[in-house]
PDB file of C-alpha atoms and ligand atoms in Angstrom:
ATOM      1  CA  MET A 234      31.420 -63.087  74.104  1.00 45.00           C
ATOM      2  CA  SER A 235      32.626 -60.451  76.977  1.00 53.00           C
ATOM      3  CA  GLY A 236      36.328 -59.779  76.730  1.00 78.00           C
ATOM      4  CA  ALA A 237      36.696 -58.999  72.742  1.00 93.00           C
ATOM      5  CA  GLU A 238      38.471 -56.446  71.943  1.00 96.00           C
ATOM      6  CA  LEU A 239      37.592 -54.338  68.639  1.00 97.00           C
ATOM      7  CA  ALA A 240      40.496 -53.261  65.850  1.00 98.00           C
ATOM      8  CA  VAL A 241      40.013 -51.147  62.801  1.00 98.00           C
ATOM      9  CA  GLU A 242      43.182 -51.919  60.774  1.00 98.00           C
ATOM     10  CA  ASN A 243      44.331 -49.787  58.324  1.00 98.00           C
ATOM     11  CA  VAL A 244      40.870 -48.898  57.151  1.00 98.00           C
ATOM     12  CA  THR A 245      40.508 -47.064  54.059  1.00 98.00           C
ATOM     13  CA  LEU A 246      37.372 -45.815  52.416  1.00 97.00           C
ATOM     14  CA  ARG A 247      36.736 -43.543  49.456  1.00 96.00           C
ATOM     15  CA  PHE A 248      33.693 -41.423  48.038  1.00 95.00           C
ATOM     16  CA  GLY A 249      34.881 -41.353  44.670  1.00 91.00           C
ATOM     17  CA  GLY A 250      37.906 -39.273  45.084  1.00 90.00           C
ATOM     18  CA  LEU A 251      37.491 -38.092  48.419  1.00 94.00           C
ATOM     19  CA  ARG A 252      39.344 -40.632  51.113  1.00 95.00           C
ATOM     20  CA  ALA A 253      37.225 -40.624  53.705  1.00 97.00           C
ATOM     21  CA  LEU A 254      39.104 -42.705  55.806  1.00 98.00           C
ATOM     22  CA  ASP A 255      42.561 -42.727  55.077  1.00 97.00           C
ATOM     23  CA  ALA A 256      44.700 -46.115  56.584  1.00 97.00           C
ATOM     24  CA  VAL A 257      42.697 -46.053  59.644  1.00 98.00           C
ATOM     25  CA  SER A 258      43.765 -48.312  62.594  1.00 98.00           C
ATOM     26  CA  PHE A 259      42.449 -48.648  66.672  1.00 98.00           C
ATOM     27  CA  ALA A 260      41.786 -50.797  68.886  1.00 98.00           C
ATOM     28  CA  VAL A 261      39.059 -51.173  71.477  1.00 97.00           C
ATOM     29  CA  HIS A 262      39.893 -52.608  74.801  1.00 96.00           C
ATOM     30  CA  PRO A 263      37.475 -55.199  76.409  1.00 95.00           C
ATOM     31  CA  GLY A 264      35.695 -53.253  79.675  1.00 93.00           C
ATOM     32  CA  SER A 265      36.746 -49.798  78.199  1.00 95.00           C
ATOM     33  CA  LEU A 266      34.576 -46.515  76.612  1.00 96.00           C
ATOM     34  CA  HIS A 267      36.841 -45.409  73.932  1.00 97.00           C
ATOM     35  CA  ALA A 268      35.521 -42.489  72.274  1.00 96.00           C
ATOM     36  CA  LEU A 269      35.763 -41.745  68.267  1.00 96.00           C
ATOM     37  CA  ILE A 270      36.134 -37.727  67.817  1.00 94.00           C
ATOM     38  CA  GLY A 271      36.959 -34.607  64.903  1.00 92.00           C
ATOM     39  CA  PRO A 272      35.572 -32.344  63.830  1.00 90.00           C
ATOM     40  CA  ASN A 273      32.656 -31.755  61.619  1.00 89.00           C
ATOM     41  CA  GLY A 274      34.067 -34.535  58.381  1.00 91.00           C
ATOM     42  CA  ALA A 275      36.912 -36.397  60.157  1.00 94.00           C
ATOM     43  CA  GLY A 276      34.963 -39.216  58.909  1.00 95.00           C
ATOM     44  CA  LYS A 277      33.644 -39.608  62.787  1.00 94.00           C
ATOM     45  CA  SER A 278      29.968 -41.276  61.228  1.00 93.00           C
ATOM     46  CA  SER A 279      32.181 -42.942  57.768  1.00 95.00           C
ATOM     47  CA  CYS A 280      34.253 -44.831  60.477  1.00 96.00           C
ATOM     48  CA  PHE A 281      31.074 -46.141  62.641  1.00 94.00           C
ATOM     49  CA  ASN A 282      29.363 -46.782  59.612  1.00 94.00           C
ATOM     50  CA  VAL A 283      32.168 -49.219  57.958  1.00 96.00           C
ATOM     51  CA  ILE A 284      32.050 -50.887  61.743  1.00 96.00           C
ATOM     52  CA  SER A 285      28.543 -51.890  62.023  1.00 92.00           C
ATOM     53  CA  GLY A 286      28.264 -52.939  58.005  1.00 92.00           C
ATOM     54  CA  LEU A 287      26.408 -49.948  56.427  1.00 91.00           C
ATOM     55  CA  TYR A 288      29.687 -48.998  54.493  1.00 94.00           C
ATOM     56  CA  ARG A 289      32.401 -51.756  52.743  1.00 92.00           C
ATOM     57  CA  ALA A 290      36.010 -50.988  53.359  1.00 94.00           C
ATOM     58  CA  GLY A 291      37.995 -50.806  50.206  1.00 94.00           C
ATOM     59  CA  GLU A 292      41.113 -52.135  52.475  1.00 96.00           C
ATOM     60  CA  GLY A 293      41.436 -52.948  55.405  1.00 97.00           C
ATOM     61  CA  ARG A 294      39.955 -54.931  57.890  1.00 96.00           C
ATOM     62  CA  VAL A 295      37.219 -54.903  61.254  1.00 97.00           C
ATOM     63  CA  ARG A 296      37.785 -57.677  63.411  1.00 97.00           C
ATOM     64  CA  PHE A 297      35.938 -57.801  67.088  1.00 97.00           C
ATOM     65  CA  GLY A 298      37.560 -60.634  69.189  1.00 95.00           C
ATOM     66  CA  GLU A 299      38.094 -64.035  67.321  1.00 93.00           C
ATOM     67  CA  HIS A 300      35.773 -63.292  64.428  1.00 94.00           C
ATOM     68  CA  ASP A 301      36.862 -61.038  60.940  1.00 95.00           C
ATOM     69  CA  ILE A 302      33.667 -58.557  60.879  1.00 95.00           C
ATOM     70  CA  THR A 303      34.749 -56.288  57.916  1.00 95.00           C
ATOM     71  CA  GLY A 304      31.698 -55.813  55.556  1.00 90.00           C
ATOM     72  CA  ILE A 305      29.381 -57.298  57.613  1.00 91.00           C
ATOM     73  CA  ARG A 306      25.382 -57.386  57.548  1.00 88.00           C
ATOM     74  CA  PRO A 307      24.109 -54.864  59.669  1.00 84.00           C
ATOM     75  CA  ASN A 308      21.441 -57.432  60.763  1.00 83.00           C
ATOM     76  CA  ARG A 309      23.773 -59.616  61.821  1.00 87.00           C
ATOM     77  CA  LEU A 310      25.900 -57.608  64.706  1.00 90.00           C
ATOM     78  CA  ALA A 311      23.930 -58.335  67.018  1.00 89.00           C
ATOM     79  CA  LYS A 312      24.608 -62.308  66.787  1.00 88.00           C
ATOM     80  CA  ARG A 313      28.384 -61.556  67.230  1.00 92.00           C
ATOM     81  CA  GLY A 314      27.273 -59.473  70.139  1.00 93.00           C
ATOM     82  CA  ILE A 315      27.341 -55.924  68.914  1.00 95.00           C
ATOM     83  CA  GLY A 316      24.294 -53.178  69.455  1.00 94.00           C
ATOM     84  CA  ARG A 317      24.214 -50.096  67.904  1.00 92.00           C
ATOM     85  CA  ALA A 318      22.390 -46.241  68.507  1.00 89.00           C
ATOM     86  CA  PHE A 319      22.346 -43.700  66.053  1.00 79.00           C
ATOM     87  CA  GLN A 320      22.852 -40.260  65.551  1.00 74.00           C
ATOM     88  CA  ASN A 321      18.784 -40.124  64.752  1.00 72.00           C
ATOM     89  CA  ALA A 322      16.977 -42.901  66.447  1.00 69.00           C
ATOM     90  CA  ALA A 323      14.398 -44.811  64.274  1.00 78.00           C
ATOM     91  CA  LEU A 324      12.394 -45.362  66.613  1.00 83.00           C
ATOM     92  CA  SER A 325       8.709 -46.268  66.242  1.00 87.00           C
ATOM     93  CA  PRO A 326       6.951 -42.940  67.138  1.00 87.00           C
ATOM     94  CA  GLN A 327       3.258 -44.657  67.580  1.00 90.00           C
ATOM     95  CA  SER A 328       4.925 -47.972  69.498  1.00 92.00           C
ATOM     96  CA  THR A 329       5.474 -47.805  73.021  1.00 94.00           C
ATOM     97  CA  VAL A 330       8.747 -47.753  74.734  1.00 95.00           C
ATOM     98  CA  LEU A 331       8.561 -51.306  76.032  1.00 94.00           C
ATOM     99  CA  ASP A 332       8.004 -52.100  72.132  1.00 92.00           C
ATOM    100  CA  ASN A 333      10.798 -50.401  70.410  1.00 93.00           C
ATOM    101  CA  VAL A 334      12.989 -51.823  72.879  1.00 93.00           C
ATOM    102  CA  MET A 335      11.372 -55.560  72.335  1.00 91.00           C
ATOM    103  CA  LEU A 336      12.477 -54.959  68.760  1.00 85.00           C
ATOM    104  CA  GLY A 337      16.189 -55.209  70.087  1.00 77.00           C
ATOM    105  CA  ARG A 338      15.155 -58.213  72.224  1.00 80.00           C
ATOM    106  CA  TYR A 339      14.381 -60.376  68.222  1.00 72.00           C
ATOM    107  CA  SER A 340      17.487 -61.196  67.478  1.00 68.00           C
ATOM    108  CA  LEU A 341      17.103 -63.458  70.338  1.00 64.00           C
ATOM    109  CA  THR A 342      14.457 -64.960  70.236  1.00 63.00           C
ATOM    110  CA  ARG A 343      13.897 -68.704  68.846  1.00 57.00           C
ATOM    111  CA  GLY A 344      10.946 -70.202  67.603  1.00 55.00           C
ATOM    112  CA  GLY A 345       9.570 -69.685  64.068  1.00 57.00           C
ATOM    113  CA  PHE A 346       6.165 -68.223  61.929  1.00 56.00           C
ATOM    114  CA  LEU A 347       4.327 -71.435  63.298  1.00 57.00           C
ATOM    115  CA  GLU A 348       5.431 -71.396  66.933  1.00 55.00           C
ATOM    116  CA  CYS A 349       5.040 -67.899  67.395  1.00 57.00           C
ATOM    117  CA  GLY A 350       1.865 -68.410  65.619  1.00 60.00           C
ATOM    118  CA  LEU A 351       0.476 -71.350  67.904  1.00 57.00           C
ATOM    119  CA  GLN A 352       1.422 -69.399  71.188  1.00 65.00           C
ATOM    120  CA  LEU A 353       2.791 -72.439  72.654  1.00 58.00           C
ATOM    121  CA  PRO A 354       3.530 -72.304  76.271  1.00 60.00           C
ATOM    122  CA  TRP A 355       7.327 -72.184  75.575  1.00 63.00           C
ATOM    123  CA  VAL A 356       6.615 -69.409  73.264  1.00 64.00           C
ATOM    124  CA  ARG A 357       4.759 -67.295  76.022  1.00 72.00           C
ATOM    125  CA  LYS A 358       7.574 -67.969  78.393  1.00 73.00           C
ATOM    126  CA  GLN A 359       9.674 -67.118  76.132  1.00 72.00           C
ATOM    127  CA  GLU A 360       7.691 -63.914  75.109  1.00 78.00           C
ATOM    128  CA  ARG A 361       7.601 -62.989  79.180  1.00 83.00           C
ATOM    129  CA  ARG A 362      11.420 -63.886  79.979  1.00 86.00           C
ATOM    130  CA  HIS A 363      11.968 -61.020  76.944  1.00 85.00           C
ATOM    131  CA  THR A 364       9.338 -58.138  77.924  1.00 90.00           C
ATOM    132  CA  GLU A 365      10.800 -58.464  81.804  1.00 91.00           C
ATOM    133  CA  ARG A 366      14.189 -57.682  80.713  1.00 92.00           C
ATOM    134  CA  ALA A 367      13.351 -55.065  78.031  1.00 93.00           C
ATOM    135  CA  ALA A 368      11.398 -53.463  81.383  1.00 94.00           C
ATOM    136  CA  GLU A 369      14.700 -54.193  83.598  1.00 94.00           C
ATOM    137  CA  ILE A 370      16.885 -52.164  80.936  1.00 95.00           C
ATOM    138  CA  CYS A 371      14.094 -49.353  80.420  1.00 96.00           C
ATOM    139  CA  GLU A 372      14.616 -48.942  83.971  1.00 95.00           C
ATOM    140  CA  PHE A 373      17.574 -49.234  84.319  1.00 93.00           C
ATOM    141  CA  LEU A 374      18.007 -45.818  81.659  1.00 93.00           C
ATOM    142  CA  GLY A 375      15.515 -44.488  83.741  1.00 92.00           C
ATOM    143  CA  LEU A 376      12.882 -45.075  81.517  1.00 94.00           C
ATOM    144  CA  GLY A 377      10.782 -46.496  83.887  1.00 92.00           C
ATOM    145  CA  ALA A 378       7.518 -44.702  83.877  1.00 94.00           C
ATOM    146  CA  ALA A 379       7.682 -44.337  80.233  1.00 93.00           C
ATOM    147  CA  LEU A 380       7.202 -47.996  79.366  1.00 95.00           C
ATOM    148  CA  HIS A 381       3.835 -47.711  77.955  1.00 96.00           C
ATOM    149  CA  THR A 382       4.228 -43.948  76.711  1.00 95.00           C
ATOM    150  CA  PRO A 383       4.344 -43.741  72.503  1.00 95.00           C
ATOM    151  CA  ALA A 384       7.751 -43.447  71.612  1.00 92.00           C
ATOM    152  CA  GLY A 385       6.682 -39.975  69.899  1.00 91.00           C
ATOM    153  CA  ALA A 386       5.515 -38.625  73.060  1.00 93.00           C
ATOM    154  CA  LEU A 387       8.624 -38.318  74.634  1.00 92.00           C
ATOM    155  CA  PRO A 388      11.238 -35.816  74.929  1.00 90.00           C
ATOM    156  CA  TYR A 389      14.135 -35.430  72.762  1.00 87.00           C
ATOM    157  CA  GLY A 390      16.538 -36.562  76.132  1.00 87.00           C
ATOM    158  CA  ALA A 391      14.242 -39.135  76.664  1.00 90.00           C
ATOM    159  CA  VAL A 392      14.164 -40.333  72.592  1.00 91.00           C
ATOM    160  CA  LYS A 393      17.578 -41.344  72.976  1.00 90.00           C
ATOM    161  CA  ARG A 394      18.115 -43.340  75.829  1.00 92.00           C
ATOM    162  CA  VAL A 395      14.924 -45.988  74.283  1.00 94.00           C
ATOM    163  CA  ASP A 396      17.646 -46.192  71.449  1.00 93.00           C
ATOM    164  CA  ILE A 397      20.132 -46.888  73.614  1.00 94.00           C
ATOM    165  CA  ALA A 398      18.223 -49.697  75.729  1.00 95.00           C
ATOM    166  CA  ARG A 399      17.112 -50.819  72.566  1.00 93.00           C
ATOM    167  CA  ALA A 400      20.832 -51.071  71.459  1.00 94.00           C
ATOM    168  CA  LEU A 401      21.251 -52.683  74.996  1.00 95.00           C
ATOM    169  CA  ALA A 402      18.781 -54.961  74.650  1.00 93.00           C
ATOM    170  CA  VAL A 403      20.854 -57.492  72.680  1.00 91.00           C
ATOM    171  CA  GLU A 404      22.390 -58.204  75.887  1.00 92.00           C
ATOM    172  CA  PRO A 405      26.150 -57.031  73.369  1.00 94.00           C
ATOM    173  CA  ALA A 406      30.001 -56.917  74.510  1.00 95.00           C
ATOM    174  CA  LEU A 407      29.810 -53.882  72.317  1.00 96.00           C
ATOM    175  CA  LEU A 408      28.216 -51.278  72.458  1.00 96.00           C
ATOM    176  CA  LEU A 409      28.206 -48.817  68.950  1.00 96.00           C
ATOM    177  CA  LEU A 410      27.072 -44.914  69.593  1.00 95.00           C
ATOM    178  CA  ASP A 411      27.084 -42.446  66.807  1.00 92.00           C
ATOM    179  CA  GLU A 412      27.092 -39.037  68.073  1.00 90.00           C
ATOM    180  CA  PRO A 413      24.429 -39.457  70.783  1.00 89.00           C
ATOM    181  CA  ALA A 414      24.355 -35.895  72.550  1.00 88.00           C
ATOM    182  CA  ALA A 415      23.935 -34.211  68.127  1.00 86.00           C
ATOM    183  CA  GLY A 416      21.125 -32.426  68.836  1.00 85.00           C
ATOM    184  CA  MET A 417      20.738 -32.037  72.794  1.00 86.00           C
ATOM    185  CA  ASN A 418      20.779 -29.860  75.055  1.00 87.00           C
ATOM    186  CA  ALA A 419      23.521 -28.368  78.157  1.00 88.00           C
ATOM    187  CA  ALA A 420      21.306 -30.275  80.352  1.00 88.00           C
ATOM    188  CA  GLU A 421      20.536 -33.083  78.409  1.00 87.00           C
ATOM    189  CA  THR A 422      24.337 -33.479  77.626  1.00 89.00           C
ATOM    190  CA  ALA A 423      24.786 -33.860  80.893  1.00 90.00           C
ATOM    191  CA  GLU A 424      22.541 -36.418  82.011  1.00 89.00           C
ATOM    192  CA  LEU A 425      23.713 -38.416  79.261  1.00 90.00           C
ATOM    193  CA  ALA A 426      26.968 -38.436  80.184  1.00 92.00           C
ATOM    194  CA  ASP A 427      25.958 -39.805  83.725  1.00 91.00           C
ATOM    195  CA  THR A 428      23.539 -42.427  81.542  1.00 91.00           C
ATOM    196  CA  ILE A 429      26.519 -43.583  79.689  1.00 93.00           C
ATOM    197  CA  ARG A 430      28.882 -43.214  82.531  1.00 91.00           C
ATOM    198  CA  GLU A 431      26.435 -46.116  84.458  1.00 91.00           C
ATOM    199  CA  ILE A 432      26.571 -47.867  81.566  1.00 93.00           C
ATOM    200  CA  ARG A 433      30.508 -48.626  81.520  1.00 88.00           C
ATOM    201  CA  GLU A 434      29.840 -49.136  85.273  1.00 87.00           C
ATOM    202  CA  GLU A 435      27.152 -51.410  86.006  1.00 90.00           C
ATOM    203  CA  LEU A 436      27.528 -53.745  82.880  1.00 90.00           C
ATOM    204  CA  ASP A 437      30.418 -55.395  81.704  1.00 85.00           C
ATOM    205  CA  ILE A 438      30.952 -54.182  78.635  1.00 93.00           C
ATOM    206  CA  SER A 439      33.185 -51.953  76.132  1.00 95.00           C
ATOM    207  CA  ILE A 440      31.466 -48.657  74.729  1.00 97.00           C
ATOM    208  CA  LEU A 441      32.869 -47.312  71.259  1.00 97.00           C
ATOM    209  CA  LEU A 442      31.313 -43.628  71.582  1.00 96.00           C
ATOM    210  CA  VAL A 443      31.248 -41.763  68.303  1.00 94.00           C
ATOM    211  CA  GLU A 444      31.561 -37.800  69.371  1.00 90.00           C
ATOM    212  CA  HIS A 445      32.254 -34.111  68.422  1.00 79.00           C
ATOM    213  CA  ASP A 446      31.738 -33.010  71.770  1.00 80.00           C
ATOM    214  CA  MET A 447      35.269 -32.781  73.203  1.00 80.00           C
ATOM    215  CA  GLY A 448      33.735 -31.524  76.841  1.00 82.00           C
ATOM    216  CA  LEU A 449      31.925 -34.569  76.651  1.00 86.00           C
ATOM    217  CA  VAL A 450      33.962 -36.895  75.536  1.00 90.00           C
ATOM    218  CA  MET A 451      36.835 -35.647  77.919  1.00 89.00           C
ATOM    219  CA  GLY A 452      35.276 -36.736  81.073  1.00 88.00           C
ATOM    220  CA  ILE A 453      33.815 -40.185  80.421  1.00 93.00           C
ATOM    221  CA  ALA A 454      36.131 -41.689  78.374  1.00 95.00           C
ATOM    222  CA  ASP A 455      39.063 -43.890  79.201  1.00 95.00           C
ATOM    223  CA  ARG A 456      40.528 -43.545  75.845  1.00 96.00           C
ATOM    224  CA  VAL A 457      40.008 -41.083  73.186  1.00 96.00           C
ATOM    225  CA  THR A 458      41.125 -41.331  68.973  1.00 97.00           C
ATOM    226  CA  VAL A 459      41.220 -38.341  66.348  1.00 95.00           C
ATOM    227  CA  LEU A 460      40.153 -37.944  63.631  1.00 96.00           C
ATOM    228  CA  ASP A 461      40.813 -34.972  60.874  1.00 95.00           C
ATOM    229  CA  PHE A 462      40.674 -35.100  57.342  1.00 95.00           C
ATOM    230  CA  GLY A 463      39.898 -38.904  57.704  1.00 97.00           C
ATOM    231  CA  ARG A 464      43.351 -39.865  58.957  1.00 97.00           C
ATOM    232  CA  VAL A 465      44.196 -41.110  63.119  1.00 97.00           C
ATOM    233  CA  ILE A 466      46.215 -37.734  64.262  1.00 96.00           C
ATOM    234  CA  ALA A 467      45.903 -38.857  68.092  1.00 96.00           C
ATOM    235  CA  ASP A 468      45.079 -42.086  69.875  1.00 97.00           C
ATOM    236  CA  GLY A 469      45.441 -42.021  73.808  1.00 96.00           C
ATOM    237  CA  PRO A 470      44.079 -40.796  77.605  1.00 95.00           C
ATOM    238  CA  PRO A 471      41.092 -38.129  76.865  1.00 93.00           C
ATOM    239  CA  ALA A 472      44.662 -35.625  78.950  1.00 91.00           C
ATOM    240  CA  GLU A 473      47.001 -35.862  77.030  1.00 93.00           C
ATOM    241  CA  VAL A 474      45.069 -35.927  73.605  1.00 93.00           C
ATOM    242  CA  GLN A 475      43.833 -32.790  74.148  1.00 89.00           C
ATOM    243  CA  SER A 476      46.706 -31.225  74.973  1.00 89.00           C
ATOM    244  CA  ASP A 477      48.204 -32.216  71.734  1.00 93.00           C
ATOM    245  CA  PRO A 478      48.880 -29.585  69.753  1.00 93.00           C
ATOM    246  CA  GLU A 479      47.647 -31.620  66.452  1.00 93.00           C
ATOM    247  CA  VAL A 480      44.678 -31.515  68.168  1.00 92.00           C
ATOM    248  CA  VAL A 481      44.667 -28.522  69.160  1.00 90.00           C
ATOM    249  CA  ARG A 482      44.835 -27.568  66.065  1.00 91.00           C
ATOM    250  CA  ALA A 483      42.699 -29.180  63.653  1.00 89.00           C
ATOM    251  CA  TYR A 484      39.661 -28.751  66.556  1.00 82.00           C
ATOM    252  CA  LEU A 485      40.653 -24.381  66.490  1.00 72.00           C
ATOM    253  CA  GLY A 486      40.649 -24.514  62.209  1.00 68.00           C
ATOM    254  CA  THR A 487      37.206 -25.178  62.638  1.00 54.00           C
ATOM    255  CA  ASP A 488      34.094 -23.592  64.049  1.00 47.00           C
ATOM    256  CA  SER A 489      34.829 -23.708  67.772  1.00 44.00           C
ATOM    257  CA  SER A 490      36.807 -20.604  69.760  1.00 41.00           C
ATOM    258  CA  ASP A 491      37.880 -22.677  72.771  1.00 43.00           C
ATOM    259  CA  GLY A 492      38.644 -26.257  72.236  1.00 42.00           C
ATOM    260  CA  THR A 493      35.387 -27.864  73.647  1.00 46.00           C
ATOM    261  CA  GLU A 494      33.429 -28.323  70.958  1.00 43.00           C
ATOM    262  CA  ALA A 495      33.788 -28.688  67.762  1.00 39.00           C
ATOM    263  CA  GLY A 496      30.652 -28.282  64.911  1.00 37.00           C
TER     264      GLY A 496
HETATM  265  N1  ATP B 703      27.532 -40.950  51.349  1.00 65.71           N
HETATM  266  C1  ATP B 703      28.656 -40.193  51.156  1.00 65.71           C
HETATM  267  N2  ATP B 703      28.676 -39.274  49.648  1.00 65.71           N
HETATM  268  C2  ATP B 703      29.686 -38.635  49.437  1.00 65.71           C
HETATM  269  N3  ATP B 703      30.528 -38.626  50.544  1.00 65.71           N
HETATM  270  C3  ATP B 703      30.682 -38.648  51.938  1.00 65.71           C
HETATM  271  C4  ATP B 703      29.213 -39.745  52.461  1.00 65.71           C
HETATM  272  N4  ATP B 703      29.597 -39.479  53.511  1.00 65.71           N
HETATM  273  C5  ATP B 703      30.514 -38.954  54.317  1.00 65.71           C
HETATM  274  N5  ATP B 703      30.709 -37.976  52.716  1.00 65.71           N
HETATM  275  C6  ATP B 703      32.441 -37.644  53.312  1.00 65.71           C
HETATM  276  O1  ATP B 703      33.443 -38.370  53.617  1.00 65.71           O
HETATM  277  C7  ATP B 703      33.578 -36.822  54.642  1.00 65.71           C
HETATM  278  C8  ATP B 703      33.790 -37.616  55.686  1.00 65.71           C
HETATM  279  O2  ATP B 703      32.414 -37.483  55.972  1.00 65.71           O
HETATM  280  P1  ATP B 703      31.796 -37.691  57.038  1.00 65.71           P
HETATM  281  O3  ATP B 703      30.782 -37.752  57.985  1.00 65.71           O
HETATM  282  O4  ATP B 703      32.405 -39.699  58.019  1.00 65.71           O
HETATM  283  O5  ATP B 703      32.206 -37.230  58.718  1.00 65.71           O
HETATM  284  P2  ATP B 703      31.983 -37.092  60.435  1.00 65.71           P
HETATM  285  O6  ATP B 703      33.453 -36.570  61.196  1.00 65.71           O
HETATM  286  O7  ATP B 703      31.058 -38.052  61.419  1.00 65.71           O
HETATM  287  O8  ATP B 703      31.679 -35.730  60.314  1.00 65.71           O
HETATM  288  P3  ATP B 703      30.095 -34.927  61.114  1.00 65.71           P
HETATM  289  O9  ATP B 703      31.013 -34.441  62.639  1.00 65.71           O
HETATM  290  O10 ATP B 703      30.204 -33.599  60.527  1.00 65.71           O
HETATM  291  O11 ATP B 703      29.096 -35.632  60.929  1.00 65.71           O
HETATM  292  C9  ATP B 703      32.929 -35.543  54.858  1.00 65.71           C
HETATM  293  O12 ATP B 703      33.905 -34.784  53.930  1.00 65.71           O
HETATM  294  C10 ATP B 703      31.971 -35.663  53.722  1.00 65.71           C
HETATM  295  O13 ATP B 703      31.674 -35.044  53.520  1.00 65.71           O
END
């Protein structure tokens, strides 16, 4: 699965008379960290939802490697090698960090109701293997000391990391992150940037980061696509995009005064 390109091709999405996405095209190259940014209401979440199958595009296609994943059922994403973490992490607050991350591994388990109910030896062995791998992923994301802590007792920054750990637990070739820094303070955002950088360096996967914090993105992305009013207004390396007059205008036109952050 590694080495697959994600291609968004001419995607249009309408809500009544509003074009939330207007012929949007861009590609996430294998192994790259690609950011999709834009001011509030630009269409970032709509695009994330089209890619992850929550919204059905009126026109256009989404391709991952050789597979057409347009309108894929969200529960099939893991099977295609795509993991996603949400803007509002939907963790089970009473369950431990490890159990929450284990949820991500169920898509990889074999065995039906009967085999699991009978606790056959191979089922127990498989379960042990998955638990070890889930713990390893938690460790990698700095959650090693919190494995048995209920997710609801964690600080906000750690909750986000559990959600990312759960997305990584499907062993994806592509990780989709929807505004992971939303609601974070500056210290948590800096820590998150380090985490994303480490994922990119240590794991051989592509990352699509949907984000409106331009500061976070510019420091870590290989390539940036900028949306404004549902249209792609720039696409290129961070330094190039940052000084693009249309991008500056789009960001300054919102409530940001220094051009480093919208929203
Ligand atoms: N379910 C919906 N029904 C109707 N309009 C919607 C819906 N979701 C989004 N929109 C509209 O589509 C446009 C794009 O919204 P979207 O949430 O994709 O932008 P965004 O870039 O993610 O914004 P933000 O940074 O504020 O999250 C906006 O005008 C928004 O009001």
